[in-house]
Coordinates of C-alpha atoms and ligand atoms in Angstrom, one line a residue:
M1 CA 73.6 80.7 18.7
R2 CA 71.6 80.9 15.5
D3 CA 68.0 80.6 15.3
L4 CA 67.0 77.0 13.9
S5 CA 64.3 78.1 11.7
S6 CA 66.5 80.3 9.6
R7 CA 69.0 77.8 9.0
N8 CA 66.4 75.2 7.7
Q9 CA 65.1 77.8 5.5
K10 CA 68.6 78.6 4.3
L11 CA 68.9 75.0 3.5
L12 CA 65.6 74.8 1.8
G13 CA 66.4 77.8 -0.8
L14 CA 69.8 75.9 -1.4
K15 CA 67.8 73.0 -2.4
K16 CA 65.5 74.6 -4.6
K17 CA 68.3 76.4 -6.4
I18 CA 70.0 73.1 -7.3
A19 CA 67.0 71.4 -8.0
L20 CA 66.7 73.3 -11.1
A21 CA 69.9 72.5 -12.2
A22 CA 69.2 68.6 -11.4
A23 CA 66.1 69.0 -13.9
G24 CA 68.5 70.2 -16.6
T25 CA 70.9 67.3 -15.9
L26 CA 67.9 64.9 -16.1
L27 CA 67.1 66.2 -19.5
A28 CA 70.5 66.1 -20.4
A29 CA 70.5 62.5 -19.4
A30 CA 67.3 62.0 -21.5
S31 CA 68.7 63.3 -24.7
I32 CA 72.0 60.9 -24.4
A33 CA 69.3 58.0 -24.4
A34 CA 67.8 59.8 -27.5
G35 CA 71.2 58.8 -29.0
T36 CA 72.6 59.2 -32.4
A37 CA 70.4 57.1 -34.6
I38 CA 69.8 58.8 -37.9
V39 CA 66.8 57.0 -39.1
P40 CA 63.5 59.1 -38.3
S41 CA 60.7 56.8 -36.7
D42 CA 58.4 57.5 -39.8
F43 CA 61.2 55.4 -42.0
E44 CA 60.3 52.2 -40.0
I45 CA 59.2 49.6 -41.9
P46 CA 56.7 47.1 -40.7
V47 CA 58.0 43.3 -40.8
L48 CA 55.9 40.2 -41.0
L49 CA 57.0 37.8 -38.6
A50 CA 56.8 33.9 -38.9
N51 CA 53.8 33.8 -36.6
G52 CA 51.8 36.2 -38.8
E53 CA 52.3 39.1 -36.6
V54 CA 53.0 42.5 -38.2
I55 CA 55.3 44.8 -36.2
T56 CA 57.7 47.9 -36.6
P57 CA 61.2 46.7 -35.7
P58 CA 62.0 47.1 -31.9
W59 CA 65.1 49.2 -30.4
Y60 CA 68.0 48.2 -28.4
V61 CA 69.3 50.2 -25.4
T62 CA 73.0 50.4 -26.0
V63 CA 75.6 51.1 -23.1
E64 CA 78.7 51.9 -24.7
G65 CA 78.0 50.2 -28.0
E66 CA 76.7 46.9 -26.4
C67 CA 73.1 46.1 -26.6
V68 CA 71.6 45.7 -23.1
A69 CA 67.9 45.3 -23.8
L70 CA 65.2 45.4 -26.3
V71 CA 62.1 47.2 -26.3
D72 CA 59.2 48.5 -28.5
S73 CA 60.6 51.7 -29.7
R74 CA 63.1 54.5 -29.8
D75 CA 61.1 56.4 -27.4
D76 CA 60.9 53.7 -24.9
A77 CA 65.0 52.9 -25.3
R78 CA 65.0 56.6 -24.0
K79 CA 62.7 56.3 -21.2
V80 CA 64.7 52.9 -19.7
V81 CA 67.9 55.1 -19.1
K82 CA 65.8 57.8 -17.7
Q83 CA 64.0 55.1 -15.5
V84 CA 67.3 53.5 -14.3
A85 CA 68.7 57.3 -13.6
N86 CA 65.4 57.7 -11.4
Y87 CA 65.9 54.6 -9.2
Y88 CA 68.7 56.8 -7.6
K89 CA 67.0 60.3 -7.5
N90 CA 65.4 61.6 -4.3
E91 CA 64.4 64.7 -3.1
E92 CA 68.2 65.6 -1.5
T93 CA 69.4 65.3 -5.3
I94 CA 71.1 68.1 -6.6
D95 CA 73.0 66.7 -9.6
L96 CA 72.7 63.4 -11.6
E97 CA 75.1 62.2 -14.2
I98 CA 75.1 58.6 -16.1
K99 CA 78.9 57.9 -16.4
E100 CA 78.6 55.2 -19.4
R101 CA 77.5 56.5 -23.3
T102 CA 74.1 55.2 -23.8
S103 CA 72.3 55.2 -26.9
S104 CA 69.5 53.2 -28.8
K105 CA 69.8 51.0 -32.0
E106 CA 67.0 49.7 -34.4
M107 CA 66.9 45.7 -34.3
D108 CA 67.6 44.4 -37.8
L109 CA 64.5 42.3 -38.3
K110 CA 63.3 40.6 -41.5
N111 CA 60.3 39.4 -42.9
G112 CA 59.5 36.0 -41.4
D113 CA 61.8 36.0 -38.5
E114 CA 61.0 34.8 -35.1
K115 CA 59.2 37.0 -32.6
P116 CA 62.0 38.6 -30.6
N117 CA 61.8 39.0 -26.8
I118 CA 60.7 42.5 -26.3
L119 CA 60.7 44.1 -22.8
T120 CA 58.4 46.9 -21.3
V121 CA 60.3 49.9 -20.2
E122 CA 60.0 48.7 -16.6
E123 CA 61.4 45.5 -17.1
A124 CA 64.3 46.7 -19.0
A125 CA 65.1 49.2 -16.6
D126 CA 64.9 46.6 -13.7
E127 CA 67.3 44.1 -15.7
I128 CA 69.9 46.8 -16.6
A129 CA 69.5 48.2 -12.8
S130 CA 70.2 44.7 -11.4
K131 CA 73.1 43.8 -13.3
Q132 CA 74.5 47.2 -12.7
E133 CA 75.2 48.1 -16.3
L134 CA 74.7 51.8 -16.0
T135 CA 76.6 53.8 -13.3
V136 CA 74.4 56.4 -12.0
K137 CA 76.0 59.2 -10.2
T138 CA 74.2 61.3 -7.8
T139 CA 74.9 64.2 -5.6
E140 CA 73.1 64.7 -2.7
L141 CA 72.8 67.5 0.1
S142 CA 72.7 66.2 3.5
A143 CA 72.2 67.9 6.8
E144 CA 73.0 66.2 10.2
E145 CA 73.8 66.8 13.6
Q146 CA 77.3 65.9 15.0
P147 CA 79.0 66.2 18.5
V148 CA 81.8 68.8 18.9
S149 CA 84.2 67.2 21.4
F150 CA 85.8 69.5 24.4
E151 CA 89.1 70.8 24.7
T152 CA 91.1 69.6 27.7
I153 CA 92.5 72.6 29.6
T154 CA 95.1 72.0 32.5
R155 CA 95.8 74.8 35.2
K156 CA 98.6 75.0 37.5
T157 CA 97.7 75.8 41.1
E158 CA 99.7 76.3 44.2
K159 CA 96.8 74.7 46.0
L160 CA 97.8 71.3 45.4
Y161 CA 101.1 69.4 45.5
K162 CA 103.0 68.3 42.8
G163 CA 101.7 65.0 41.3
Q164 CA 98.2 66.0 42.5
T165 CA 95.3 66.6 39.9
K166 CA 91.7 67.9 40.4
V167 CA 88.9 68.2 37.8
K168 CA 87.8 71.6 38.5
Q169 CA 85.2 71.5 35.5
E170 CA 83.6 68.2 33.9
G171 CA 83.8 68.6 30.2
R172 CA 80.4 68.8 28.0
T173 CA 80.3 67.6 24.3
G174 CA 78.7 70.3 21.9
R175 CA 76.7 69.9 18.8
K176 CA 77.1 71.0 15.3
E177 CA 75.0 71.3 12.1
V178 CA 77.1 70.2 9.3
I179 CA 75.8 70.1 5.8
K180 CA 77.6 68.0 3.2
E181 CA 77.5 67.4 -0.5
V182 CA 77.4 63.6 -0.9
T183 CA 78.5 61.9 -4.1
K184 CA 77.2 58.5 -4.7
E185 CA 77.4 55.8 -7.7
N186 CA 74.3 53.6 -7.7
G187 CA 73.4 54.5 -4.3
Q188 CA 76.7 53.9 -2.6
T189 CA 78.5 56.8 -1.2
V190 CA 82.1 57.4 -2.9
E191 CA 82.8 61.1 -1.8
E192 CA 81.6 63.4 0.9
Q193 CA 82.4 66.9 0.9
V194 CA 81.6 69.5 4.1
L195 CA 80.0 72.7 2.7
E196 CA 79.0 74.4 5.8
E197 CA 79.1 73.8 9.4
T198 CA 77.0 75.7 11.9
L199 CA 77.7 75.5 15.6
L200 CA 74.4 74.8 17.8
E201 CA 75.8 74.5 21.1
E202 CA 79.1 75.5 22.3
P203 CA 81.3 72.6 24.1
E204 CA 82.4 73.1 27.6
P205 CA 86.1 72.4 28.4
E206 CA 87.0 70.1 30.9
I207 CA 89.4 72.2 33.4
T208 CA 92.0 70.5 35.4
L209 CA 94.0 71.8 37.9
K210 CA 97.7 70.5 38.4
G211 CA 99.4 71.0 41.7
T212 CA 102.6 72.6 41.7
K213 CA 103.6 72.9 45.6
E214 CA 106.5 71.3 46.5
R215 CA 105.9 68.1 49.0
P216 CA 107.0 69.0 52.3
K217 CA 110.1 66.9 53.5
P218 CA 109.8 64.7 56.6
A219 CA 111.8 67.5 58.4
E220 CA 108.9 70.1 57.9
L221 CA 106.3 67.9 58.8
V222 CA 108.1 67.4 62.2
S223 CA 108.7 71.0 62.5
A224 CA 104.8 71.5 61.5
K225 CA 103.5 69.4 64.2
V226 CA 105.3 67.4 66.9
G227 CA 104.9 65.0 69.6
T228 CA 103.0 66.0 72.7
G229 CA 106.6 65.3 74.8
K230 CA 104.7 63.0 76.9
M231 CA 105.3 59.1 75.9
T232 CA 103.4 56.2 76.2
A233 CA 104.6 52.7 77.0
P234 CA 105.4 51.1 73.3
V235 CA 104.4 47.7 74.2
S236 CA 101.3 46.4 76.7
Q237 CA 103.6 45.5 79.5
L238 CA 106.7 46.9 81.0
N239 CA 108.5 43.7 81.4
V240 CA 112.2 44.9 81.6
T241 CA 114.8 42.3 80.9
S242 CA 117.5 44.6 80.4
S243 CA 117.9 48.2 81.7
F244 CA 119.8 51.4 80.1
G245 CA 123.3 51.9 80.8
P246 CA 126.5 50.0 81.3
R247 CA 126.1 46.4 80.7
W248 CA 129.1 43.8 79.7
G249 CA 131.7 46.5 79.6
R250 CA 129.5 48.5 77.1
T251 CA 126.8 51.1 77.3
H252 CA 123.2 49.6 76.5
L253 CA 121.6 52.3 74.6
G254 CA 118.0 51.3 75.2
V255 CA 115.9 49.3 77.2
D256 CA 114.9 45.6 76.4
L257 CA 111.1 44.7 77.1
A258 CA 110.5 41.0 76.4
M259 CA 107.1 40.2 74.7
P260 CA 105.9 37.4 72.9
Q261 CA 106.7 37.2 69.2
G262 CA 104.1 39.1 67.4
S263 CA 102.9 41.3 69.8
S264 CA 102.1 45.0 68.9
I265 CA 104.6 47.7 69.1
C266 CA 103.0 51.2 69.2
A267 CA 104.5 54.8 68.7
A268 CA 105.4 56.2 72.2
D269 CA 104.4 59.7 70.9
G270 CA 103.4 61.1 67.9
G271 CA 105.6 61.9 65.0
T272 CA 107.1 61.2 61.5
V273 CA 108.7 57.9 60.6
I274 CA 112.1 58.7 59.4
F275 CA 113.7 55.1 58.9
T276 CA 112.3 51.6 58.4
G277 CA 114.3 48.7 57.5
Y278 CA 116.9 46.3 58.6
C279 CA 120.0 47.9 60.4
G280 CA 122.7 45.2 61.4
S281 CA 122.4 44.2 65.1
Y282 CA 119.2 46.2 65.5
G283 CA 117.6 43.7 63.0
N284 CA 114.3 45.3 61.7
L285 CA 114.2 48.7 62.9
V286 CA 111.7 51.6 63.2
K287 CA 112.8 55.1 63.7
L288 CA 110.3 58.1 65.0
D289 CA 110.9 61.8 64.9
H290 CA 108.9 63.7 67.6
G291 CA 110.2 67.1 67.0
N292 CA 112.1 69.2 69.5
G293 CA 115.0 66.8 69.0
I294 CA 113.5 63.8 70.4
V295 CA 113.8 60.6 68.5
T296 CA 112.7 57.0 69.1
Y297 CA 113.9 53.4 67.8
Y298 CA 112.3 50.2 67.7
A299 CA 114.4 47.4 67.3
H300 CA 114.4 43.4 66.6
C301 CA 111.0 43.8 65.0
S302 CA 109.4 40.6 63.2
Q303 CA 107.4 42.9 61.0
I304 CA 107.1 46.7 60.3
L305 CA 104.0 48.1 59.7
A306 CA 104.7 51.9 59.6
E307 CA 105.6 53.6 56.2
Q308 CA 108.6 55.6 56.0
G309 CA 107.8 59.3 55.5
S310 CA 104.4 58.9 57.2
R311 CA 103.0 60.3 60.3
V312 CA 102.0 58.4 63.0
K313 CA 99.9 59.3 66.4
K314 CA 100.6 58.7 69.6
G315 CA 99.6 54.7 70.1
D316 CA 99.6 53.7 66.5
P317 CA 100.9 50.4 65.9
I318 CA 104.1 50.6 64.0
A319 CA 105.6 47.1 64.2
K320 CA 105.5 43.7 65.7
V321 CA 107.8 42.3 68.5
G322 CA 110.5 39.7 66.8
S323 CA 113.8 38.7 67.5
T324 CA 115.6 40.0 64.1
G325 CA 119.4 41.1 64.5
N326 CA 121.4 40.6 67.3
S327 CA 118.9 39.1 69.9
T328 CA 118.3 35.9 72.0
G329 CA 114.5 35.9 72.0
P330 CA 111.5 38.0 71.1
H331 CA 111.8 41.4 72.7
L332 CA 111.7 45.2 72.0
H333 CA 115.0 47.2 72.2
F334 CA 113.3 50.6 72.9
E335 CA 115.7 53.8 72.7
V336 CA 115.2 57.4 73.3
R337 CA 117.7 60.0 71.8
V338 CA 117.4 63.3 73.0
N339 CA 119.3 65.8 70.6
G340 CA 121.7 62.7 69.4
E341 CA 122.2 61.7 73.0
N342 CA 120.6 58.3 74.2
V343 CA 118.8 58.8 77.3
D344 CA 117.2 56.3 79.7
P345 CA 113.8 55.5 78.3
M346 CA 112.2 54.7 81.5
G347 CA 112.5 58.4 82.5
Y348 CA 109.7 58.9 79.8
L349 CA 107.6 56.1 80.4
Ligands
LIG1 ZN1 118.3 45.9 74.0

């Protein structure tokens, strides 16, 4: 970081250097005001006015040939232009220019004329400035502090899953000093040009970590963590209305447990939810994979609570008892499959 006071000294030096140039410009402006009048002042002939007053003829300030104000003398006309220019000059000004061509012109005054309305230098300058009859173009030096925005960096990491992000470092805005050349016309900025920029404080980038690790598939989750192998009853009462085994000439693949509509159905063991949804005669069905080849089915549900792909612990509520699918009343049809083979769930409860 650069020393602050040395920068200020540099700016001050720069200003002084151009202030000299500005003085020259002001003189130039004044000389324009002197105009191209060729009659020397000592040739001015006094005039006797109608009111008996004797005066030398007053002078007009002219802008682009137009008479805009009447003052006592040619010298005053010159001062008026300088005064208007001064309105827009301040300590930051390094250059000044009047855009219009200005001059002065003696009034054609005859003996016996009425007294003309002659303004003081201040009055004339005020009038010209308020009517914006002159365009004073100034150039100023300005030094200001500005924020420096931080960049955003994204880094890949194996530590996060795909789609996961984490802000490792918060970004912080920096600061810089900007020295500008500002061009104004009658005090209104018309152009800005940056001369120099000095960094005062470095911005800190925002660092975001973006995961690249593949999300585990349900099967991997299962192998990573399996059920306890010991099941709990999926409903609060074991009210068996139909056992596992042969039934009406077919094999009943599970056990039917009668329960009031809306009763809670819980995971018989910890595992992964591998299916949720409507499935033919099962109605609303939840399937859990407990690892080691063991899968349980929960059928005819009125409502499914578990989310497919999620993990559940033994006893977690996963659905509610209902009578969807091929069912004659609210009950849970519960199946246990080992390596794809249906077995009697009662052997596990
Ligand atoms: Zn059944």
